[in-house]
Short mmCIF file of C-alpha atoms and ligand atoms in Angstrom, two decimals:
data_model
loop_
_atom_site.label_atom_id
_atom_site.label_comp_id
_atom_site.label_asym_id
_atom_site.label_seq_id
_atom_site.Cartn_x
_atom_site.Cartn_y
_atom_site.Cartn_z
CA MET A 7 5.87 -14.26 -62.03
CA LYS A 8 7.77 -10.98 -62.27
CA ASN A 9 10.11 -9.75 -59.57
CA PHE A 10 10.92 -6.18 -58.73
CA TYR A 11 13.47 -4.66 -56.42
CA ILE A 12 13.02 -1.21 -54.93
CA GLU A 13 15.72 0.78 -53.24
CA THR A 14 14.50 3.68 -51.11
CA LEU A 15 16.62 6.70 -50.27
CA GLY A 16 15.56 9.78 -48.29
CA CYS A 17 12.88 10.49 -45.76
CA GLN A 18 9.93 8.60 -44.32
CA MET A 19 7.69 10.06 -47.02
CA ASN A 20 9.75 8.17 -49.60
CA LYS A 21 9.59 5.00 -47.52
CA SER A 22 5.84 5.36 -47.36
CA ASP A 23 5.68 5.99 -51.13
CA SER A 24 7.71 2.81 -51.74
CA GLU A 25 5.17 0.80 -49.73
CA ARG A 26 2.47 2.23 -51.94
CA ILE A 27 4.45 1.50 -55.11
CA SER A 28 4.92 -2.12 -53.94
CA GLY A 29 1.20 -2.37 -53.32
CA ILE A 30 0.30 -1.04 -56.79
CA LEU A 31 2.79 -3.35 -58.52
CA SER A 32 1.37 -6.35 -56.67
CA HIS A 33 -1.94 -5.75 -58.47
CA PHE A 34 -0.08 -6.30 -61.75
CA GLY A 35 1.65 -9.58 -60.96
CA TYR A 36 4.89 -8.16 -59.57
CA PHE A 37 6.46 -9.50 -56.40
CA GLU A 38 9.03 -7.65 -54.38
CA THR A 39 12.44 -9.28 -53.92
CA GLU A 40 15.16 -8.25 -51.51
CA ASN A 41 17.76 -9.53 -53.97
CA GLU A 42 18.33 -7.01 -56.74
CA LYS A 43 20.21 -9.57 -58.86
CA GLU A 44 17.07 -11.65 -59.42
CA ALA A 45 14.78 -8.70 -60.26
CA GLN A 46 13.40 -8.02 -63.74
CA LEU A 47 12.38 -4.52 -62.69
CA LEU A 48 14.75 -2.32 -60.70
CA ILE A 49 13.36 0.83 -59.10
CA ILE A 50 15.20 3.55 -57.25
CA ASN A 51 13.14 5.95 -55.14
CA THR A 52 15.37 8.98 -54.79
CA CYS A 53 16.07 11.95 -52.53
CA SER A 54 17.63 15.26 -53.51
CA ILE A 55 17.77 17.09 -50.18
CA ARG A 56 21.57 17.30 -50.42
CA GLN A 57 24.06 16.78 -53.23
CA LEU A 58 25.22 13.55 -51.61
CA SER A 59 21.72 12.05 -51.71
CA GLU A 60 21.40 12.93 -55.40
CA ASP A 61 24.84 11.47 -56.17
CA LYS A 62 23.79 8.18 -54.55
CA ALA A 63 20.91 7.88 -57.01
CA TYR A 64 23.13 8.37 -60.06
CA SER A 65 25.76 5.99 -58.80
CA LYS A 66 23.13 3.23 -58.34
CA LEU A 67 21.75 3.93 -61.81
CA GLY A 68 25.29 3.51 -63.15
CA VAL A 69 25.60 0.05 -61.59
CA TRP A 70 22.21 -1.01 -62.93
CA GLY A 71 23.00 0.43 -66.38
CA LYS A 72 26.02 -1.87 -66.63
CA ARG A 73 23.90 -4.85 -65.64
CA LYS A 74 21.35 -3.96 -68.31
CA LYS A 75 24.07 -4.01 -70.96
CA SER A 76 24.63 -7.73 -70.41
CA ASN A 77 20.94 -8.38 -69.74
CA PRO A 78 18.82 -5.98 -71.83
CA GLU A 79 15.60 -7.59 -70.58
CA ILE A 80 16.00 -5.81 -67.25
CA LYS A 81 13.86 -2.69 -66.83
CA ILE A 82 15.13 0.27 -64.81
CA ALA A 83 12.87 2.88 -63.19
CA ILE A 84 13.63 6.00 -61.20
CA CYS A 85 11.13 7.90 -59.09
CA GLY A 86 11.11 10.22 -56.08
CA CYS A 87 12.52 13.69 -55.67
CA VAL A 88 15.42 13.47 -58.15
CA ALA A 89 12.99 12.23 -60.81
CA GLN A 90 10.49 15.00 -60.08
CA GLN A 91 13.21 17.61 -60.15
CA ASP A 92 15.16 16.91 -63.30
CA LYS A 93 14.01 14.39 -65.88
CA GLU A 94 16.23 15.89 -68.59
CA LYS A 95 19.35 15.39 -66.50
CA ILE A 96 18.37 11.74 -65.92
CA ARG A 97 17.77 11.19 -69.63
CA LYS A 98 21.21 12.63 -70.37
CA ARG A 99 23.15 10.88 -67.63
CA ALA A 100 21.33 7.55 -67.74
CA PRO A 101 19.71 7.18 -71.18
CA TYR A 102 19.15 3.45 -70.55
CA VAL A 103 16.48 4.20 -67.91
CA ASP A 104 13.09 2.80 -69.02
CA LEU A 105 10.80 4.71 -66.71
CA ILE A 106 10.99 8.06 -64.95
CA PHE A 107 8.05 8.97 -62.75
CA GLY A 108 7.65 11.87 -60.37
CA THR A 109 6.38 12.15 -56.83
CA HIS A 110 2.96 13.20 -58.18
CA ASN A 111 2.72 10.28 -60.62
CA ILE A 112 2.79 7.19 -58.42
CA TYR A 113 -0.87 6.44 -59.08
CA GLU A 114 -0.24 6.37 -62.85
CA LEU A 115 1.97 3.32 -62.42
CA PRO A 116 -0.62 0.80 -63.68
CA ASP A 117 -0.56 2.52 -67.06
CA LEU A 118 3.18 3.25 -67.07
CA ILE A 119 4.04 -0.39 -66.37
CA LYS A 120 2.15 -1.48 -69.50
CA HIS A 121 4.27 0.85 -71.64
CA ILE A 122 7.60 -0.41 -70.36
CA GLU A 123 6.43 -4.01 -70.69
CA ASN A 124 5.83 -3.20 -74.37
CA GLY A 125 9.42 -2.13 -74.67
CA GLU A 126 8.76 1.64 -74.70
CA LYS A 127 10.66 4.19 -72.68
CA ILE A 128 8.38 6.52 -70.78
CA CYS A 129 8.55 9.57 -68.59
CA ALA A 130 5.70 10.80 -66.37
CA VAL A 131 6.57 13.87 -64.38
CA THR A 132 3.81 16.37 -63.78
CA ASN A 133 2.96 18.77 -61.02
CA THR A 134 -0.67 18.34 -60.10
CA PRO A 135 -2.64 19.88 -57.28
CA VAL A 136 -4.56 16.60 -57.01
CA ILE A 137 -4.68 14.92 -53.62
CA ARG A 138 -3.28 11.42 -53.56
CA ASN A 139 -5.96 8.79 -53.85
CA ASN A 140 -4.35 6.40 -51.45
CA ASN A 141 -7.08 3.92 -50.62
CA ASP A 142 -7.68 2.43 -54.09
CA PHE A 143 -4.70 0.09 -54.05
CA LYS A 144 -3.18 -2.29 -51.60
CA ILE A 145 -0.28 -0.93 -49.55
CA ILE A 146 2.45 -3.46 -48.83
CA ARG A 147 3.94 -2.21 -45.59
CA LYS A 148 7.34 -3.28 -44.37
CA PRO A 149 7.16 -5.67 -41.41
CA SER A 150 7.35 -3.41 -38.37
CA VAL A 151 5.36 -2.41 -35.31
CA ASN A 152 4.93 1.02 -36.91
CA ALA A 153 2.89 2.03 -39.94
CA TRP A 154 3.22 5.36 -41.74
CA ILE A 155 0.29 7.40 -42.95
CA PRO A 156 1.05 10.44 -45.11
CA ILE A 157 -1.58 13.04 -44.20
CA ILE A 158 -0.21 16.08 -46.02
CA GLU A 159 2.22 16.24 -48.86
CA GLY A 160 4.20 19.14 -50.29
CA CYS A 161 5.41 22.39 -48.84
CA ASN A 162 4.49 26.06 -49.18
CA ASN A 163 7.29 27.47 -47.07
CA PHE A 164 10.17 27.84 -49.52
CA CYS A 165 13.00 27.92 -47.04
CA THR A 166 15.79 29.36 -49.12
CA TYR A 167 18.06 26.29 -48.83
CA CYS A 168 15.45 23.62 -49.49
CA VAL A 169 14.51 21.76 -52.65
CA VAL A 170 11.39 20.08 -51.24
CA PRO A 171 8.85 22.66 -52.52
CA PHE A 172 10.22 21.94 -56.00
CA THR A 173 10.17 18.16 -55.66
CA ARG A 174 6.93 17.72 -53.74
CA GLY A 175 4.86 20.66 -54.94
CA ARG A 176 2.38 22.68 -52.88
CA GLU A 177 0.69 21.43 -49.72
CA ARG A 178 -2.09 18.93 -50.28
CA SER A 179 -3.93 17.41 -47.32
CA ARG A 180 -5.78 14.13 -47.44
CA LYS A 181 -9.39 14.02 -46.28
CA PRO A 182 -9.80 13.11 -42.60
CA GLU A 183 -12.23 10.25 -43.48
CA GLU A 184 -9.66 8.70 -45.77
CA ILE A 185 -6.93 8.89 -43.10
CA ILE A 186 -9.18 7.50 -40.37
CA LYS A 187 -10.14 4.57 -42.63
CA GLU A 188 -6.48 3.85 -43.35
CA ALA A 189 -5.66 4.05 -39.63
CA GLN A 190 -8.48 1.67 -38.76
CA ASN A 191 -7.18 -0.85 -41.33
CA ILE A 192 -3.67 -0.53 -39.91
CA ILE A 193 -4.86 -1.29 -36.38
CA ASN A 194 -6.95 -4.23 -37.65
CA GLU A 195 -3.80 -5.60 -39.30
CA GLY A 196 -2.07 -5.59 -35.90
CA PHE A 197 0.25 -2.57 -36.11
CA LYS A 198 0.97 -0.95 -32.73
CA GLU A 199 2.01 2.49 -33.81
CA ILE A 200 0.83 4.97 -36.41
CA THR A 201 3.09 7.79 -37.55
CA LEU A 202 1.35 10.62 -39.36
CA LEU A 203 3.66 12.08 -41.99
CA GLY A 204 3.99 15.44 -43.61
CA GLN A 205 6.80 17.74 -44.68
CA ASN A 206 4.97 20.14 -42.36
CA VAL A 207 2.57 17.88 -40.59
CA ASP A 208 1.16 20.71 -38.47
CA SER A 209 0.01 22.53 -41.63
CA TYR A 210 -2.50 19.72 -42.05
CA GLY A 211 -5.87 20.95 -43.28
CA LYS A 212 -4.86 24.54 -44.07
CA ASP A 213 -5.65 23.88 -47.74
CA PHE A 214 -9.27 22.96 -46.93
CA ASN A 215 -11.89 25.60 -46.43
CA ASP A 216 -12.84 24.24 -43.03
CA LYS A 217 -11.40 25.55 -39.76
CA ASN A 218 -12.22 22.28 -38.03
CA ILE A 219 -9.85 20.23 -40.16
CA THR A 220 -6.60 20.52 -38.22
CA LEU A 221 -3.92 18.16 -36.99
CA ALA A 222 -5.25 18.65 -33.45
CA ASN A 223 -8.74 17.48 -34.42
CA LEU A 224 -7.36 14.63 -36.51
CA LEU A 225 -5.41 13.40 -33.48
CA ARG A 226 -8.60 13.56 -31.41
CA GLU A 227 -10.44 11.45 -33.99
CA LEU A 228 -7.65 8.89 -34.34
CA ASN A 229 -7.37 8.64 -30.56
CA LYS A 230 -10.96 7.31 -30.52
CA ILE A 231 -10.03 4.20 -32.53
CA GLU A 232 -10.20 1.23 -30.20
CA GLY A 233 -7.10 -0.80 -29.50
CA ASP A 234 -3.75 -0.77 -27.81
CA PHE A 235 -1.62 1.42 -30.03
CA ARG A 236 0.09 4.80 -30.09
CA ILE A 237 0.22 7.74 -32.46
CA ARG A 238 3.11 9.94 -33.57
CA PHE A 239 3.32 12.85 -36.00
CA VAL A 240 6.34 14.30 -37.87
CA THR A 241 7.68 16.84 -38.89
CA SER A 242 6.35 19.94 -37.11
CA TYR A 243 7.11 23.44 -38.36
CA PRO A 244 7.84 25.54 -35.23
CA SER A 245 5.42 28.42 -35.77
CA ASP A 246 2.57 26.10 -36.83
CA ILE A 247 2.43 24.40 -33.43
CA THR A 248 -0.80 25.85 -32.05
CA ASP A 249 -2.04 25.81 -28.46
CA ASP A 250 -4.85 23.61 -29.69
CA LEU A 251 -2.30 21.07 -30.98
CA ILE A 252 -0.54 21.07 -27.62
CA ASN A 253 -3.93 20.62 -25.91
CA ALA A 254 -4.79 17.73 -28.22
CA VAL A 255 -1.47 15.99 -27.49
CA ASP A 256 -2.24 16.42 -23.80
CA GLU A 257 -5.84 15.17 -24.03
CA CYS A 258 -5.17 12.13 -26.20
CA ASP A 259 -3.75 9.20 -24.25
CA LYS A 260 -2.57 7.40 -27.40
CA VAL A 261 -0.59 10.36 -28.72
CA CYS A 262 3.12 10.27 -27.83
CA LYS A 263 4.57 13.17 -25.90
CA TYR A 264 7.24 13.77 -28.49
CA PHE A 265 7.87 16.67 -30.87
CA HIS A 266 10.27 16.87 -33.80
CA ILE A 267 10.61 20.60 -34.48
CA PRO A 268 13.56 21.51 -36.69
CA MET A 269 15.09 24.85 -35.67
CA GLN A 270 17.75 24.89 -38.45
CA SER A 271 19.75 27.73 -36.85
CA GLY A 272 19.96 29.34 -33.42
CA ASN A 273 20.42 32.80 -34.89
CA SER A 274 17.56 35.09 -35.90
CA ARG A 275 19.42 36.77 -38.79
CA ILE A 276 20.23 33.39 -40.32
CA LEU A 277 16.65 32.21 -39.74
CA LYS A 278 15.48 35.26 -41.68
CA GLU A 279 17.96 34.52 -44.48
CA MET A 280 16.63 30.98 -44.50
CA ASN A 281 13.06 32.36 -44.79
CA ARG A 282 12.02 30.50 -41.65
CA HIS A 283 8.95 32.24 -40.21
CA TYR A 284 10.11 32.53 -36.59
CA THR A 285 12.89 34.08 -34.56
CA LYS A 286 15.23 32.42 -32.09
CA GLN A 287 13.12 33.94 -29.30
CA GLN A 288 9.87 32.52 -30.69
CA TYR A 289 11.41 29.06 -31.00
CA TYR A 290 12.60 29.26 -27.39
CA GLU A 291 9.06 30.17 -26.32
CA ILE A 292 7.55 27.18 -28.14
CA VAL A 293 10.04 24.79 -26.53
CA SER A 294 9.42 26.23 -23.10
CA LYS A 295 5.64 25.99 -23.54
CA ILE A 296 5.90 22.31 -24.52
CA ARG A 297 8.35 21.43 -21.76
CA SER A 298 6.24 23.02 -19.06
CA ARG A 299 3.22 21.03 -20.23
CA PHE A 300 4.81 17.56 -20.59
CA PRO A 301 7.48 16.69 -18.01
CA ASP A 302 8.96 13.64 -19.84
CA VAL A 303 8.66 15.09 -23.34
CA ALA A 304 11.51 14.79 -25.83
CA ILE A 305 12.06 17.57 -28.34
CA THR A 306 14.28 16.87 -31.31
CA SER A 307 15.48 19.19 -34.04
CA ASP A 308 17.43 19.56 -37.29
CA PHE A 309 20.30 22.01 -37.83
CA ILE A 310 22.30 23.15 -40.83
CA ALA A 311 25.94 24.16 -40.36
CA GLY A 312 27.49 26.74 -42.65
CA PHE A 313 24.48 28.37 -44.34
CA PRO A 314 25.75 31.00 -46.85
CA GLY A 315 27.09 34.03 -44.97
CA GLU A 316 26.87 32.42 -41.50
CA THR A 317 29.52 33.99 -39.25
CA GLU A 318 31.35 32.19 -36.47
CA GLU A 319 29.29 34.14 -33.87
CA GLU A 320 26.05 33.21 -35.59
CA PHE A 321 27.11 29.58 -35.64
CA LEU A 322 27.86 29.75 -31.91
CA ASP A 323 24.21 30.76 -31.38
CA THR A 324 23.27 27.37 -32.82
CA LEU A 325 25.58 25.53 -30.42
CA ASN A 326 24.18 27.59 -27.54
CA ALA A 327 20.60 26.87 -28.56
CA ILE A 328 21.17 23.11 -28.41
CA GLU A 329 22.55 23.50 -24.91
CA GLU A 330 20.11 26.09 -23.56
CA LEU A 331 17.04 24.35 -24.95
CA GLU A 332 18.32 20.99 -23.73
CA LEU A 333 17.37 19.49 -27.07
CA ASP A 334 17.10 15.73 -26.80
CA TYR A 335 18.55 14.94 -30.23
CA SER A 336 19.27 16.78 -33.48
CA ASN A 337 19.83 15.75 -37.07
CA THR A 338 22.70 17.73 -38.47
CA ALA A 339 24.05 18.52 -41.93
CA ALA A 340 26.51 20.81 -43.64
CA TYR A 341 24.79 23.23 -46.01
CA SER A 342 24.56 21.78 -49.50
CA PRO A 343 23.66 24.16 -52.36
CA ARG A 344 20.57 22.98 -54.25
CA GLU A 345 19.39 23.81 -57.74
CA PHE A 346 16.30 26.08 -58.03
CA THR A 347 16.68 27.39 -54.46
CA LYS A 348 17.37 31.01 -53.47
CA ALA A 349 20.32 30.18 -51.21
CA GLY A 350 21.80 28.07 -54.01
CA LYS A 351 22.25 31.35 -55.92
CA MET A 352 24.04 33.17 -53.07
CA THR A 353 27.35 31.92 -54.45
CA ASP A 354 29.30 34.97 -53.25
CA LYS A 355 28.35 34.06 -49.66
CA PHE A 356 29.16 30.36 -49.83
CA LEU A 357 31.53 29.25 -47.07
CA PRO A 358 34.58 27.13 -47.87
CA GLU A 359 33.98 23.38 -47.51
CA ASP A 360 36.51 23.04 -44.67
CA VAL A 361 34.70 25.74 -42.64
CA LYS A 362 31.33 24.04 -43.13
CA TYR A 363 32.67 20.63 -42.18
CA GLU A 364 34.58 21.93 -39.17
CA ARG A 365 31.34 23.55 -37.95
CA LEU A 366 29.44 20.34 -38.61
CA GLU A 367 31.92 18.46 -36.44
CA ARG A 368 31.40 20.87 -33.56
CA LEU A 369 27.65 20.66 -34.08
CA ASN A 370 27.82 16.86 -33.88
CA GLU A 371 29.94 17.04 -30.74
CA LYS A 372 27.43 19.41 -29.11
CA ASN A 373 24.56 17.16 -30.15
CA LYS A 374 26.33 14.17 -28.62
CA GLN A 375 26.77 15.98 -25.29
CA ALA A 376 23.14 17.13 -25.36
CA CYS A 377 21.91 13.58 -26.04
CA LEU A 378 23.85 12.15 -23.13
CA LYS A 379 22.62 14.90 -20.84
CA SER A 380 19.06 14.32 -22.00
CA ASN A 381 19.34 10.56 -21.48
CA GLU A 382 20.80 11.01 -18.01
CA LYS A 383 17.65 12.97 -17.05
CA PHE A 384 15.69 9.76 -17.41
CA THR A 385 17.69 7.50 -15.11
CA GLY A 386 15.47 6.36 -12.26
CA LYS A 387 12.29 7.23 -14.20
CA ILE A 388 9.66 4.81 -15.45
CA LEU A 389 8.90 5.02 -19.18
CA LYS A 390 6.24 3.30 -21.24
CA VAL A 391 7.89 1.57 -24.19
CA LEU A 392 6.91 -0.45 -27.24
CA VAL A 393 9.11 -3.44 -28.13
CA GLU A 394 10.29 -3.01 -31.72
CA ASN A 395 12.93 -5.68 -32.07
CA LYS A 396 15.12 -8.12 -30.22
CA THR A 397 18.83 -8.94 -30.32
CA GLU A 398 20.94 -11.59 -28.66
CA LYS A 399 23.95 -10.74 -26.53
CA ASP A 400 26.00 -13.34 -24.66
CA GLY A 401 23.11 -15.80 -24.85
CA ASN A 402 20.60 -13.27 -23.46
CA ILE A 403 17.69 -11.87 -25.44
CA ILE A 404 17.68 -8.08 -25.28
CA LEU A 405 14.46 -6.32 -26.19
CA ASN A 406 14.95 -3.15 -28.25
CA SER A 407 12.16 -0.74 -27.58
CA ARG A 408 11.19 2.88 -27.96
CA ALA A 409 9.60 5.01 -25.28
CA ASP A 410 6.67 7.30 -26.03
CA ASN A 411 9.15 10.16 -26.13
CA ASN A 412 11.11 8.31 -28.86
CA LYS A 413 14.05 7.33 -26.63
CA ILE A 414 15.60 3.95 -27.44
CA VAL A 415 15.41 1.63 -24.42
CA HIS A 416 17.02 -1.81 -24.09
CA PHE A 417 15.83 -4.28 -21.45
CA THR A 418 15.36 -7.97 -20.75
CA ASP A 419 11.98 -9.51 -20.04
CA LYS A 420 11.12 -13.09 -20.94
CA THR A 421 7.39 -12.38 -20.79
CA LYS A 422 7.48 -9.72 -23.53
CA LYS A 423 7.73 -9.97 -27.30
CA ILE A 424 7.92 -7.66 -30.33
CA GLY A 425 4.79 -5.50 -30.47
CA ASP A 426 4.18 -5.54 -26.70
CA PHE A 427 3.99 -2.44 -24.52
CA ALA A 428 5.89 -2.44 -21.23
CA PHE A 429 6.84 -0.17 -18.36
CA VAL A 430 10.58 0.05 -17.84
CA LYS A 431 12.56 1.67 -15.04
CA ILE A 432 15.65 3.31 -16.49
CA THR A 433 18.85 2.14 -14.81
CA LYS A 434 21.58 3.38 -17.15
CA ALA A 435 22.01 6.12 -19.76
CA GLN A 436 24.41 6.18 -22.69
CA THR A 437 24.70 8.74 -25.46
CA TRP A 438 22.36 7.07 -27.94
CA CYS A 439 20.23 4.80 -25.75
CA LEU A 440 18.87 3.89 -22.33
CA PHE A 441 18.90 0.61 -20.41
CA GLY A 442 16.29 -0.46 -17.90
CA GLU A 443 14.40 -3.12 -16.00
CA PRO A 444 10.75 -4.05 -16.45
CA VAL A 445 8.32 -2.94 -13.75
CA GLU A 446 4.70 -3.96 -13.24
N1 LIG B 28 10.04 20.12 -43.40
C1 LIG B 28 11.06 19.98 -42.46
C2 LIG B 28 12.37 19.54 -43.04
C3 LIG B 28 12.42 18.63 -44.22
S1 LIG B 28 13.98 18.44 -44.98
C4 LIG B 28 11.27 21.34 -41.79
O1 LIG B 28 10.85 22.33 -42.28
O2 LIG B 28 11.90 21.40 -40.78
C5 LIG B 28 14.92 17.64 -43.72
C6 LIG B 28 16.12 18.40 -43.24
O3 LIG B 28 17.11 18.44 -44.23
C7 LIG B 28 15.88 19.84 -42.92
O4 LIG B 28 15.33 20.00 -41.67
C8 LIG B 28 17.24 20.47 -43.04
O5 LIG B 28 17.90 20.50 -41.80
C9 LIG B 28 17.96 19.54 -44.00
N2 LIG B 28 18.21 20.22 -45.28
C10 LIG B 28 17.31 20.63 -46.18
N3 LIG B 28 17.93 21.25 -47.21
C11 LIG B 28 19.25 21.22 -46.96
C12 LIG B 28 20.41 21.70 -47.65
N4 LIG B 28 20.29 22.34 -48.80
N5 LIG B 28 21.62 21.50 -47.08
C13 LIG B 28 21.73 20.85 -45.90
N6 LIG B 28 20.68 20.37 -45.21
C14 LIG B 28 19.45 20.56 -45.73
FE1 LIG B 29 12.00 22.38 -46.84
FE2 LIG B 29 11.39 24.46 -45.36
FE3 LIG B 29 9.47 23.08 -46.55
FE4 LIG B 29 10.82 22.03 -44.51
S1 LIG B 29 9.49 23.83 -44.44
S2 LIG B 29 10.30 21.00 -46.45
S3 LIG B 29 12.85 22.82 -44.82
S4 LIG B 29 11.03 24.30 -47.57
FE1 LIG B 30 14.52 13.80 -49.76
FE2 LIG B 30 12.36 14.30 -51.08
FE3 LIG B 30 12.22 13.45 -48.61
S1 LIG B 30 14.21 15.48 -51.16
S2 LIG B 30 14.07 14.28 -47.70
S3 LIG B 30 13.02 12.31 -50.31
S4 LIG B 30 10.88 14.91 -49.57
#
């Protein structure tokens, strides 16, 4: 029996890839262990969205490299976005690594594993337009009520700050039949939630020569699968949210009324510099259209503080946007220059670190206020939730659940267990979560 340990950094796409890697390895006699010290094969699935994420990967490799010195039998592998982006740098900084494989090369693992078992060092990083052939191998999903299905991979947008188009390649959609089959299997296995994944999930199908293959139609098809479950989709690119998508979300009872639509900046000049294909005004219109259609919807976003050349006034537009749009939650980050990207070359416009971090602090403060305000809107309302987990507090079992609109809701109900749906009346709002009581 051979054990492997996989550490996953980065986004849900990486988490989903790790589940696929685990599944492939299981076909070759490898079992996953949670304890890295007992693993013969150590894998790190990396992210390079910001410098900090990339640094984490190298620091883990350093720890593993030391371990390999005293135990040369251990094999070390690196995959994910750092691997796809810069194999030479990895070879230089961590020459003891046995296997480097890119985001496009996961399905070559069966062959790659044989090489490292023979004591060879191997590197497989290519950029192929081939669509992932996901259904040939087992997928070992993490125990959860939710299962991820990647439906489109890659990105054609080239936002000037972002490394993803370089690490994930161009957009490639999976065939609807393949996705529907995977979804059916997931529901048969007892999962209660499906999350459709894509760097730009609402670009789904654009690379096929068929107008009918869209995210909206895919949702309609998935909604027909029998069973008590719900469907989510992330991440939406603002200007790719069509009226038909909004209609589909409305029509489909299993689809959650929740949108994650990163705005990145509240200022149109900065959006243009970022090569985002919408203005502040257009983003406002999309939010208003969605809010008027779905009363209990939550809209979440991402923002970057301190993009090269961003003035104080332009930054204030971002703070105002969070407030005016009543955004329900936002992921925030200070701008981090990335290799290969256009903004990464705007060195003369880079802002000092202290300015970026001071803006990030204000952004976080504004986000916190907006979250509390958003949560307070829900007190007194009844939300449908799915129990994800349970915790014990002062001898009481608290159920940790998530509403359709992605809000975290805690409540007590002895008749419910993990994986059950419930209706909960919200009694109290805090910044990051809601509390409630079950209702019939
Ligand atoms: N496809 C999604 C975002 C994927 S990357 C979209 O277009 O909205 C996730 C988030 O990381 C981005 O939304 C952005 O806010 C942040 N990000 C990406 N590159 C960054 C960089 N160079 N510095 C700081 N944050 C960055
Ligand atoms: Fe990155 Fe922009 Fe593509 Fe999102 S749309 S993955 S931010 S390049
Ligand atoms: Fe990171 Fe790659 Fe995802 S850079 S955010 S792991 S697509």
